[in-house]
């Protein structure tokens, strides 16, 4: 799939000034500048002092603390911690419940099932009232619970809301509504996750931020990474401290989960985001989130191991379900090819698991660069779905546009869930298409933000170690990508198990080895001797006491290409596939001759190893427009010459020796 490379162009004077004032190596200053921290003040604020802000600077925090002291500790009334079912909500509930329990409060907890949905539930509220609960404290939910708050008051209970989601015009009626995103909040930092807000509440109750961090930053850090909030300010402090405490965590459940996940220190946000959090979330996806919370609250080491193994099994089950849904989507795309060229991908998948469908939507979104809405049948005869997108598009705004077409919706700008009647599905798709087309600045080509163009002097172990010192990376401060221009491929081979591609190359007369993930050798359309530009993450690997530079390649293209021409060609090709009208001049320019068709026919016939269509357009860029080449391939497929896998961007040759005449194919007729 074609990608847009966006290369940061640093101001050398600013970089040198930042390096000198901050006592930073130049490469560290360049990475900070690429992330938007290009002066001493912004960089200092980014690094911070490692301590949390004053929790009482968050609106209603004092009211929340005072009410809890009165109701839970002085009066001894029963309290319920009411959490959400994702990793953030589970961790937030674990933090607050553990604090109450260890301080002698009469406390219980509740986590909704996916069937009960997000937020306070009327049936559950009535059950809690019968159980003697006097105070409900929400964590990672509650900001939209207007009607539920009224019910709580009617049932003679009290409510404290702690949340981090964007409030609506009306706030729920409660003793305190602790949400840093309230319009009237004046705190210096607002971008906490739900567990971060819970941690700040505990810090307020303890009147000691350092002790709160020592006791709970490992769990809060896990939630902070999992919920993809910006790793700046207090969040950066939480994650740095949390990673440090995680190595010696006193949480038996977390330690058991680390063991079954087979991860070893030193821990990084990657371990939290890609190893631990998916396991925590798998409980709510295929079973019940309550089991993940029970793991984090467990005080018996043997029981912790048992629960951790169970949750690890849920994660394996989740992976299989996710792969099955993704396979079904790919099959649908290849059967209904034009879906891939719509401005938004919106697909119904029969009998998909509604707890996992959102993860599959994320897979499709990352692979195509387009907002993805996947839905399936629910138990009430409706369609239930999940949506994912990248920056520049808003899931919540698209739901607002859909209005009454949806029976239920929720989420945030980059992810959300929805329900609708089956008969409204096509109308919903049309609303999504119109919304995407209304965004003039929206670009659905996947973007790689490149922090620095490397040269031989920069590509040294000392410099790479300086990159690692800037950890943790995450949202708001992503792991930097680097460009290695004009490298020469010297060898390519599959790894032992065939899952990855091992690549050797020279760069400015130095020899290197790299790994290319998710591209098998048969689909790697570059040859030994090709001069290529490489976009990669950089790290350090250690083997038998020897350190080497570790390359994690994200994209490769032939050197010397015009990115603007490639992207323009693909944009016009998509418009053609969508049936949009093109000018006569453009149609004439992409109408291929028989000789051009034979040229491409000979190329695909003679290439022994695989390639992607994008790589084929690159290889012919000097003699043929990429739009025209894709037209030829479409016509070949219509003539039965090849089969195109549009999701994987690959082709399969069906009849290698036939002479192709494509003038009568539907694609050619449209152009003529």
XYZ file of C-alpha atoms in Angstrom:
672
model
C 0.000 0.000 0.000
C 1.298 3.425 -0.980
C 2.336 5.694 1.927
C 3.112 9.376 2.256
C 6.520 10.226 3.733
C 6.514 13.477 5.680
C 10.089 14.468 6.490
C 10.749 16.936 9.307
C 12.904 19.853 8.182
C 14.684 21.206 11.265
C 15.901 24.743 11.701
C 19.611 24.169 12.385
C 19.928 27.278 14.520
C 17.059 26.179 16.789
C 18.473 22.659 17.056
C 21.897 23.899 18.146
C 20.361 26.335 20.631
C 18.153 23.599 22.136
C 21.099 21.204 22.346
C 23.298 23.817 24.061
C 20.679 25.160 26.488
C 19.370 21.712 27.397
C 22.719 19.926 27.512
C 21.408 17.493 24.892
C 23.134 15.604 22.074
C 22.158 17.062 18.713
C 20.248 13.935 17.632
C 18.089 14.138 20.779
C 17.392 17.817 20.069
C 16.373 16.947 16.497
C 13.950 14.251 17.707
C 12.395 16.625 20.237
C 12.066 19.296 17.550
C 10.353 16.836 15.181
C 7.822 16.098 17.952
C 7.086 19.810 18.388
C 9.378 20.578 21.349
C 11.793 22.901 19.590
C 12.814 25.332 22.327
C 14.183 25.040 25.851
C 10.910 25.945 27.601
C 8.753 23.412 25.756
C 11.436 20.713 26.119
C 11.769 21.412 29.848
C 8.011 21.211 30.282
C 8.018 17.945 28.327
C 10.684 16.320 30.522
C 9.217 17.777 33.733
C 10.620 16.980 37.162
C 9.169 13.471 37.465
C 6.561 14.500 40.042
C 2.799 14.716 39.726
C 0.978 18.023 39.616
C -1.062 19.169 42.596
C -4.191 16.931 42.477
C -6.262 19.685 44.076
C -5.711 21.861 41.014
C -8.248 19.633 39.217
C -11.773 20.954 39.553
C -13.964 19.346 42.260
C -11.042 17.287 43.633
C -11.312 18.960 47.042
C -15.070 18.309 47.136
C -14.502 14.660 46.188
C -11.863 14.169 48.871
C -13.953 15.801 51.609
C -17.065 13.777 50.736
C -15.134 10.501 50.703
C -13.576 11.289 54.074
C -17.035 11.960 55.536
C -19.032 9.143 53.913
C -16.522 6.303 53.593
C -14.165 6.826 56.521
C -15.962 8.838 59.224
C -19.467 7.417 58.747
C -18.278 4.006 57.524
C -20.940 3.866 54.816
C -20.684 1.329 52.013
C -18.959 2.545 48.811
C -19.021 1.094 45.292
C -16.215 1.739 42.802
C -17.930 1.595 39.391
C -15.492 0.983 36.530
C -15.547 0.531 32.772
C -14.748 -2.806 31.124
C -11.612 -1.823 29.159
C -8.024 -1.920 30.434
C -8.164 1.701 31.592
C -11.411 1.227 33.516
C -10.217 -2.036 35.059
C -6.930 -0.495 36.208
C -8.729 2.586 37.546
C -11.107 0.384 39.553
C -8.180 -1.679 40.883
C -6.379 1.469 42.097
C -9.341 2.998 43.914
C -10.770 -0.255 45.304
C -7.354 -1.313 46.665
C -6.914 2.076 48.333
C -10.305 1.854 50.054
C -9.788 -1.763 51.114
C -6.312 -1.141 52.550
C -7.666 1.811 54.544
C -10.505 -0.122 56.160
C -13.462 1.166 54.142
C -16.596 -0.894 53.463
C -16.118 -1.150 49.699
C -17.381 -3.174 46.759
C -16.923 -2.812 43.018
C -18.812 -3.254 39.779
C -17.623 -3.621 36.193
C -20.242 -3.769 33.439
C -20.324 -6.601 30.938
C -20.248 -5.671 27.253
C -23.946 -6.541 27.082
C -24.665 -3.974 29.815
C -22.685 -1.440 27.821
C -20.594 1.553 28.797
C -21.277 3.641 31.913
C -23.749 3.609 34.768
C -26.559 1.085 34.326
C -30.021 1.578 35.863
C -30.503 -2.083 36.802
C -27.079 -2.221 38.451
C -27.753 1.027 40.366
C -30.927 -0.468 41.865
C -29.038 -3.643 42.832
C -26.324 -1.588 44.532
C -28.967 0.305 46.505
C -30.416 -3.003 47.729
C -26.866 -4.065 48.707
C -26.625 -1.076 51.055
C -24.325 1.115 48.959
C -24.492 4.773 49.977
C -21.831 6.241 47.658
C -21.044 5.325 44.031
C -17.718 6.547 42.663
C -17.280 6.138 38.926
C -13.870 5.640 37.356
C -13.293 6.057 33.602
C -17.022 6.708 33.077
C -19.944 8.728 34.364
C -19.533 12.076 32.656
C -22.574 11.411 30.423
C -24.727 9.748 33.118
C -27.342 12.520 33.420
C -30.420 10.309 33.919
C -28.543 7.752 36.009
C -27.320 10.497 38.363
C -30.925 11.547 38.933
C -31.877 7.940 39.732
C -29.018 7.673 42.251
C -30.274 10.791 44.020
C -33.856 9.487 43.948
C -32.684 6.241 45.604
C -31.069 8.268 48.418
C -27.492 7.489 47.389
C -24.619 9.861 46.605
C -22.491 10.041 43.453
C -18.923 11.151 42.732
C -17.894 11.096 39.088
C -14.251 10.665 38.075
C -13.761 10.501 34.326
C -11.535 11.718 31.520
C -13.946 11.738 28.584
C -15.133 15.002 27.039
C -18.213 16.333 28.892
C -21.401 17.293 27.106
C -23.273 20.543 27.618
C -24.828 19.213 30.845
C -22.951 17.638 33.754
C -24.446 14.880 35.922
C -25.738 16.047 39.305
C -23.204 14.756 41.833
C -21.253 15.758 44.932
C -18.228 16.174 42.668
C -17.526 15.778 38.968
C -13.766 15.286 38.682
C -13.010 15.481 34.959
C -9.953 17.470 33.798
C -11.681 18.102 30.444
C -14.411 20.211 32.012
C -14.484 23.656 30.426
C -14.145 25.278 33.855
C -11.132 23.199 34.934
C -7.962 25.261 35.437
C -5.357 22.526 36.131
C -2.091 22.747 34.203
C -2.406 19.174 32.875
C -5.612 17.568 31.568
C -4.748 14.587 29.370
C -5.007 11.795 31.969
C -6.619 8.450 31.272
C -9.300 7.189 33.678
C -6.737 5.430 35.852
C -4.661 8.616 35.878
C -7.618 10.538 37.311
C -8.142 7.744 39.865
C -4.462 7.975 40.821
C -4.816 11.736 41.321
C -7.852 11.117 43.566
C -5.824 8.663 45.660
C -2.983 11.206 45.843
C -5.508 13.768 47.123
C -6.860 11.316 49.717
C -3.328 10.429 50.850
C -2.203 14.053 50.570
C 1.027 12.593 49.209
C 1.668 12.270 45.479
C 4.965 10.391 45.963
C 3.330 7.632 48.035
C 0.461 7.338 45.563
C 2.962 6.926 42.735
C 4.969 4.334 44.654
C 1.875 2.275 45.408
C -0.080 2.511 42.163
C 2.012 3.930 39.286
C 2.663 0.450 37.838
C -1.070 -0.105 37.252
C -1.688 3.536 36.272
C 1.168 3.384 33.748
C -0.314 0.264 32.141
C -3.645 2.067 31.686
C -1.968 5.261 30.455
C -0.175 3.393 27.676
C -3.199 1.207 26.871
C -5.592 4.159 26.528
C -3.194 5.975 24.191
C -3.301 9.333 25.954
C -0.373 11.707 25.244
C 2.842 10.660 27.018
C 3.627 14.192 28.128
C 3.411 16.035 31.459
C 2.013 13.964 34.334
C 1.434 10.984 32.026
C 5.134 10.826 31.197
C 5.951 10.920 34.930
C 3.428 8.142 35.622
C 4.826 5.893 32.899
C 8.491 6.474 33.806
C 7.847 5.720 37.494
C 5.453 2.902 36.634
C 7.986 1.138 34.429
C 10.543 1.392 37.234
C 8.156 -0.006 39.866
C 6.858 -2.678 37.487
C 10.140 -4.600 37.719
C 9.490 -5.141 41.451
C 5.707 -4.813 41.493
C 3.962 -5.930 44.640
C 0.795 -6.605 42.664
C 0.645 -10.410 42.518
C -1.739 -10.447 39.563
C 0.400 -8.115 37.496
C 3.500 -10.180 38.254
C 1.689 -13.397 37.248
C 0.522 -11.788 34.009
C 4.088 -10.677 33.233
C 5.269 -14.270 33.761
C 2.643 -15.887 31.508
C 3.304 -13.188 28.879
C 6.975 -14.266 28.910
C 8.378 -10.731 29.024
C 11.587 -9.774 30.793
C 12.916 -6.478 32.159
C 13.881 -3.821 31.330
C 10.222 -3.109 30.596
C 9.058 -0.560 28.040
C 5.744 0.968 26.932
C 5.778 -1.593 24.116
C 5.497 -4.408 26.695
C 2.555 -2.627 28.305
C 0.775 -1.666 25.087
C 1.319 -4.833 23.061
C 1.727 -7.597 25.653
C -0.038 -6.781 28.933
C -2.921 -4.508 27.921
C -4.280 -6.831 25.194
C -4.412 -9.637 27.751
C -6.277 -7.455 30.264
C -8.702 -6.434 27.511
C -9.187 -9.991 26.257
C -11.241 -10.828 29.358
C -13.928 -8.296 28.444
C -13.796 -9.274 24.775
C -14.387 -13.025 25.106
C -15.533 -13.468 28.745
C -16.083 -10.796 31.446
C -13.875 -7.887 32.494
C -14.500 -8.808 36.119
C -11.940 -11.616 35.803
C -9.189 -9.166 34.811
C -10.042 -6.969 37.800
C -9.991 -10.018 40.071
C -6.474 -10.709 38.784
C -5.253 -7.216 39.740
C -6.900 -7.514 43.176
C -5.691 -11.060 43.892
C -3.719 -11.573 47.120
C -2.942 -15.282 46.732
C 0.063 -16.086 44.482
C -1.250 -19.482 43.346
C -4.661 -18.075 42.522
C -3.007 -15.185 40.666
C -1.123 -17.647 38.445
C -4.347 -19.578 37.769
C -6.261 -16.447 36.742
C -3.317 -15.148 34.673
C -3.161 -18.414 32.721
C -6.900 -18.249 32.135
C -6.640 -14.697 30.832
C -3.689 -15.687 28.657
C -5.975 -18.308 27.140
C -8.603 -15.646 26.499
C -5.969 -13.642 24.647
C -5.146 -16.591 22.378
C -8.849 -17.018 21.691
C -9.136 -13.300 20.959
C -6.281 -13.491 18.440
C -7.960 -16.350 16.576
C -11.290 -14.510 16.442
C -9.582 -11.316 15.275
C -7.731 -13.177 12.509
C -11.010 -14.807 11.403
C -12.805 -11.435 11.179
C -9.891 -9.873 9.321
C -9.874 -12.788 6.873
C -13.620 -12.329 6.300
C -13.095 -8.606 5.633
C -10.258 -9.306 3.181
C -12.412 -11.854 1.369
C -15.243 -9.332 1.164
C -12.906 -6.646 -0.181
C -11.521 -8.943 -2.862
C -15.032 -9.973 -3.879
C -16.295 -6.386 -3.817
C -13.146 -4.610 -4.982
C -14.515 -1.081 -5.192
C -15.120 -1.018 -1.423
C -11.399 -0.370 -1.008
C -11.618 2.823 -3.058
C -14.531 4.341 -1.154
C -13.527 7.298 1.053
C -14.568 5.234 4.087
C -14.606 1.462 4.496
C -17.959 0.374 5.938
C -18.695 -3.360 5.879
C -21.198 -5.768 7.409
C -19.676 -9.115 8.475
C -22.039 -11.955 9.335
C -21.598 -13.644 12.733
C -18.553 -11.596 13.790
C -17.708 -11.434 17.493
C -18.814 -7.977 18.627
C -16.179 -7.910 21.395
C -13.337 -8.238 18.888
C -14.699 -6.499 15.808
C -13.176 -3.164 16.888
C -9.677 -4.652 16.870
C -10.237 -5.956 13.343
C -11.451 -2.487 12.323
C -8.171 -1.100 13.652
C -6.213 -3.630 11.580
C -8.067 -2.630 8.416
C -7.689 1.088 9.156
C -3.916 0.807 9.640
C -3.509 -1.270 6.482
C -5.595 0.981 4.227
C -5.243 4.376 5.897
C -9.023 4.826 5.688
C -11.626 5.123 8.440
C -13.089 1.673 8.978
C -16.563 0.817 10.290
C -17.290 -2.897 10.799
C -20.629 -4.188 12.043
C -22.392 -7.471 12.685
C -25.702 -8.712 14.086
C -26.518 -8.267 17.752
C -28.921 -10.196 19.965
C -31.696 -7.609 19.471
C -31.892 -7.827 15.691
C -29.864 -4.648 15.181
C -26.470 -4.132 13.607
C -23.745 -3.436 16.159
C -20.346 -2.156 15.144
C -17.029 -0.504 15.916
C -15.119 2.191 14.072
C -11.478 3.275 13.926
C -9.739 6.152 12.140
C -6.553 8.228 12.062
C -6.022 11.903 12.939
C -7.852 14.337 10.662
C -11.145 12.431 10.727
C -13.535 12.204 13.680
C -15.603 9.135 14.531
C -17.754 11.114 16.963
C -18.417 13.859 14.384
C -19.443 11.208 11.864
C -21.917 9.818 14.419
C -23.361 13.307 14.888
C -23.816 13.570 11.105
C -25.619 10.204 11.105
C -28.107 11.480 13.694
C -31.241 9.386 14.023
C -29.897 6.697 11.683
C -28.081 5.347 14.749
C -29.918 3.855 17.709
C -26.814 4.177 19.903
C -23.292 5.545 19.567
C -20.330 6.564 21.681
C -16.567 6.896 21.783
C -14.054 9.579 20.865
C -12.489 11.063 17.751
C -10.374 8.026 16.813
C -12.567 5.114 17.942
C -16.190 4.409 18.741
C -19.071 1.977 18.824
C -22.512 2.199 17.263
C -25.804 0.392 16.669
C -28.406 0.846 13.934
C -31.338 -0.835 12.240
C -30.394 -3.035 9.304
C -32.553 -1.018 6.905
C -30.508 2.110 7.703
C -27.142 0.593 6.808
C -26.883 1.935 3.228
C -28.058 5.394 4.290
C -25.451 5.347 7.082
C -22.705 4.515 4.563
C -23.754 7.413 2.346
C -23.585 9.796 5.317
C -20.061 8.564 6.091
C -18.946 9.037 2.473
C -20.369 12.562 2.385
C -18.724 13.443 5.695
C -15.289 12.216 4.530
C -15.573 14.175 1.273
C -16.506 17.306 3.239
C -13.127 17.352 5.006
C -10.802 19.329 2.699
C -7.717 18.707 4.835
C -8.351 14.979 5.311
C -5.851 12.675 3.631
C -6.530 8.949 3.746
C -3.064 7.989 2.514
C -1.159 6.478 5.493
C 1.521 8.919 6.657
C 4.991 8.131 8.001
C 6.364 11.067 10.031
C 10.153 10.982 9.608
C 12.163 12.724 12.311
C 15.583 12.795 10.645
C 17.489 11.916 7.479
C 20.458 9.837 8.604
C 23.997 9.787 7.269
C 26.978 7.579 8.094
C 28.171 9.896 10.864
C 24.747 9.792 12.566
C 24.374 6.024 12.343
C 26.547 5.160 15.337
C 25.782 3.160 18.473
C 26.361 6.193 20.695
C 23.727 8.169 18.816
C 21.213 5.312 18.896
C 21.641 4.992 22.666
C 20.729 8.688 22.962
C 17.435 7.903 21.189
C 16.620 5.206 23.757
C 17.246 7.679 26.588
C 14.262 9.710 25.387
C 11.879 6.856 26.271
C 9.015 6.433 26.923
C 7.596 6.919 23.442
C 3.876 6.923 22.748
C 1.037 9.187 21.688
C 2.185 12.805 21.689
C 5.799 11.685 21.502
C 6.013 8.787 19.031
C 9.051 6.595 18.540
C 11.020 8.442 15.854
C 11.338 7.163 12.310
C 14.532 7.712 10.339
C 15.252 7.854 6.614
C 18.276 6.119 5.120
C 18.485 7.452 1.551
C 20.153 5.624 -1.304
C 20.974 2.321 0.402
C 21.862 -0.672 -1.779
C 20.343 -4.125 -1.187
C 23.020 -6.818 -1.011
C 21.029 -9.857 0.188
C 17.468 -10.906 1.085
C 16.191 -14.083 2.688
C 13.381 -15.425 4.845
C 14.010 -15.878 8.544
C 14.095 -19.409 9.945
C 10.355 -19.717 10.553
C 9.486 -17.790 7.403
C 7.532 -15.108 9.271
C 9.885 -12.225 8.522
C 12.282 -11.044 5.883
C 15.980 -10.623 6.648
C 17.595 -7.896 4.567
C 21.258 -6.938 4.133
C 22.218 -3.582 2.653
C 25.041 -1.079 2.374
C 24.602 2.527 3.433
C 27.417 4.961 2.700
C 29.914 2.075 2.433
C 28.793 0.481 5.716
C 27.160 -2.964 5.860
C 23.988 -3.556 7.877
C 21.369 -6.236 8.492
C 17.691 -5.477 9.087
C 14.335 -7.144 9.665
C 11.266 -6.396 7.552
C 8.119 -7.439 9.415
C 4.841 -8.476 7.781
C 6.300 -8.746 4.262
C 7.159 -12.337 3.263
C 9.947 -12.891 0.748
C 7.480 -13.804 -2.028
C 5.880 -10.347 -1.820
C 9.105 -8.355 -1.540
C 9.559 -6.779 -4.965
C 13.091 -5.470 -4.587
C 16.209 -7.142 -5.925
C 19.836 -7.416 -4.946
C 21.543 -4.327 -6.358
C 18.463 -2.087 -6.091
C 19.154 1.390 -4.735
C 16.420 2.158 -2.223
C 15.313 4.664 0.399
C 14.535 3.019 3.746
C 12.285 4.292 6.543
C 13.025 2.540 9.803
C 12.950 2.588 13.579
C 16.374 2.332 15.190
C 17.420 0.528 18.353
C 20.242 -1.511 19.830
C 20.426 -5.307 19.934
C 22.777 -7.231 22.171
C 23.912 -10.765 21.363
C 26.735 -12.630 23.109
C 27.932 -9.384 24.631
C 28.130 -7.581 21.279
C 25.903 -4.605 20.548
C 24.660 -3.839 17.034
C 22.189 -1.375 15.517
C 18.707 -2.863 15.241
C 16.606 -1.809 12.231
C 12.836 -2.258 12.189
C 11.966 -1.286 8.619
C 8.544 0.286 8.048
C 8.721 1.146 4.347
C 11.043 0.925 1.352
C 10.871 2.586 -2.040
C 13.213 2.833 -5.017
C 15.468 5.872 -4.815
C 14.782 8.860 -7.045
C 10.987 8.610 -7.137
C 8.706 11.645 -7.167
C 6.370 11.105 -4.218
C 4.003 13.824 -5.465
C 3.530 12.097 -8.830
C 2.996 8.681 -7.247
C 0.392 10.005 -4.813
C -1.378 12.051 -7.488
C -1.616 9.015 -9.758
C -3.095 6.886 -6.978
C -5.589 9.615 -5.995
C -6.906 9.880 -9.553
C -7.020 6.088 -9.855
C -9.226 5.931 -6.733
C -11.542 8.571 -8.199
C -11.790 6.514 -11.407
C -12.626 3.364 -9.423
C -15.329 5.252 -7.503
C -16.951 6.265 -10.794
C -16.161 9.957 -10.432
C -15.998 11.874 -13.698
C -12.508 12.641 -15.031
C -11.564 15.141 -17.721
C -11.086 13.919 -21.272
C -7.441 14.987 -21.057
C -6.804 12.760 -18.032
C -8.596 9.821 -19.659
C -6.454 10.137 -22.787
C -3.261 10.361 -20.723
C -3.908 7.052 -18.960
C -5.305 5.073 -21.901
C -2.587 2.433 -22.472
C -1.325 1.321 -25.851
C -1.025 -2.346 -26.785
C 2.773 -1.977 -26.622
C 2.581 -0.680 -23.048
C 0.311 -3.577 -22.103
C 2.797 -6.053 -23.575
C 5.633 -4.374 -21.621
C 3.837 -4.908 -18.315
C 2.765 -8.399 -19.386
C 6.409 -9.360 -19.985
C 7.482 -7.894 -16.662
C 5.011 -9.819 -14.552
C 5.676 -12.969 -16.589
C 9.441 -12.815 -16.076
C 9.633 -11.751 -12.426
C 10.438 -14.876 -10.439
C 9.823 -13.486 -6.959
C 6.712 -11.664 -5.815
C 6.025 -7.970 -5.642
C 3.306 -5.576 -4.638
C 1.448 -3.436 -7.152
C 2.876 -0.340 -5.470
C 6.400 -1.672 -6.048
C 5.571 -2.413 -9.694
C 4.371 1.177 -10.213
C 7.594 2.439 -8.641
C 9.725 0.280 -10.925
C 7.984 1.719 -13.986
C 7.667 5.298 -12.723
C 10.217 6.709 -15.179
C 8.299 5.426 -18.226
C 4.677 5.070 -17.120
C 2.193 6.917 -14.900
C 1.086 4.811 -11.920
C -2.580 5.408 -12.773
C -2.023 3.958 -16.249
C -0.195 0.918 -14.891
C -3.045 0.137 -12.483
C -5.496 0.494 -15.395
C -3.491 -2.137 -17.296
C -3.582 -4.512 -14.317
C -7.341 -4.010 -13.882
C -7.848 -4.815 -17.547
C -5.600 -7.881 -17.240
C -7.759 -9.119 -14.370
C -10.960 -8.556 -16.358
C -9.414 -10.522 -19.238
C -8.572 -13.442 -16.909
C -4.806 -12.925 -17.104
C -4.211 -12.234 -13.404
C -5.998 -12.173 -10.049
C -5.506 -9.083 -7.854
C -5.544 -9.268 -4.063
C -6.468 -5.668 -3.439
C -6.102 -5.801 0.324
C -2.559 -7.212 0.153
C -1.767 -5.138 -2.975
C -0.465 -8.242 -4.792
C -1.245 -10.137 -8.003
C -1.352 -13.801 -8.937
C -0.578 -14.823 -12.528
C -3.249 -17.144 -13.968
C -2.268 -17.576 -17.639
C 1.413 -16.667 -18.111
C 1.822 -17.470 -21.823
C -1.281 -15.875 -23.304
C -1.073 -12.774 -25.513
C -3.371 -10.224 -23.935
C -5.918 -8.161 -25.886
C -7.703 -5.858 -23.473
C -9.435 -3.281 -25.679
C -12.861 -4.795 -25.013
C -12.568 -5.009 -21.223
C -14.951 -2.852 -19.121
C -12.098 -0.693 -17.816
C -10.822 0.119 -21.302
C -14.323 0.858 -22.573
C -14.814 3.398 -19.781
C -11.640 5.207 -20.832
C -12.483 5.076 -24.539
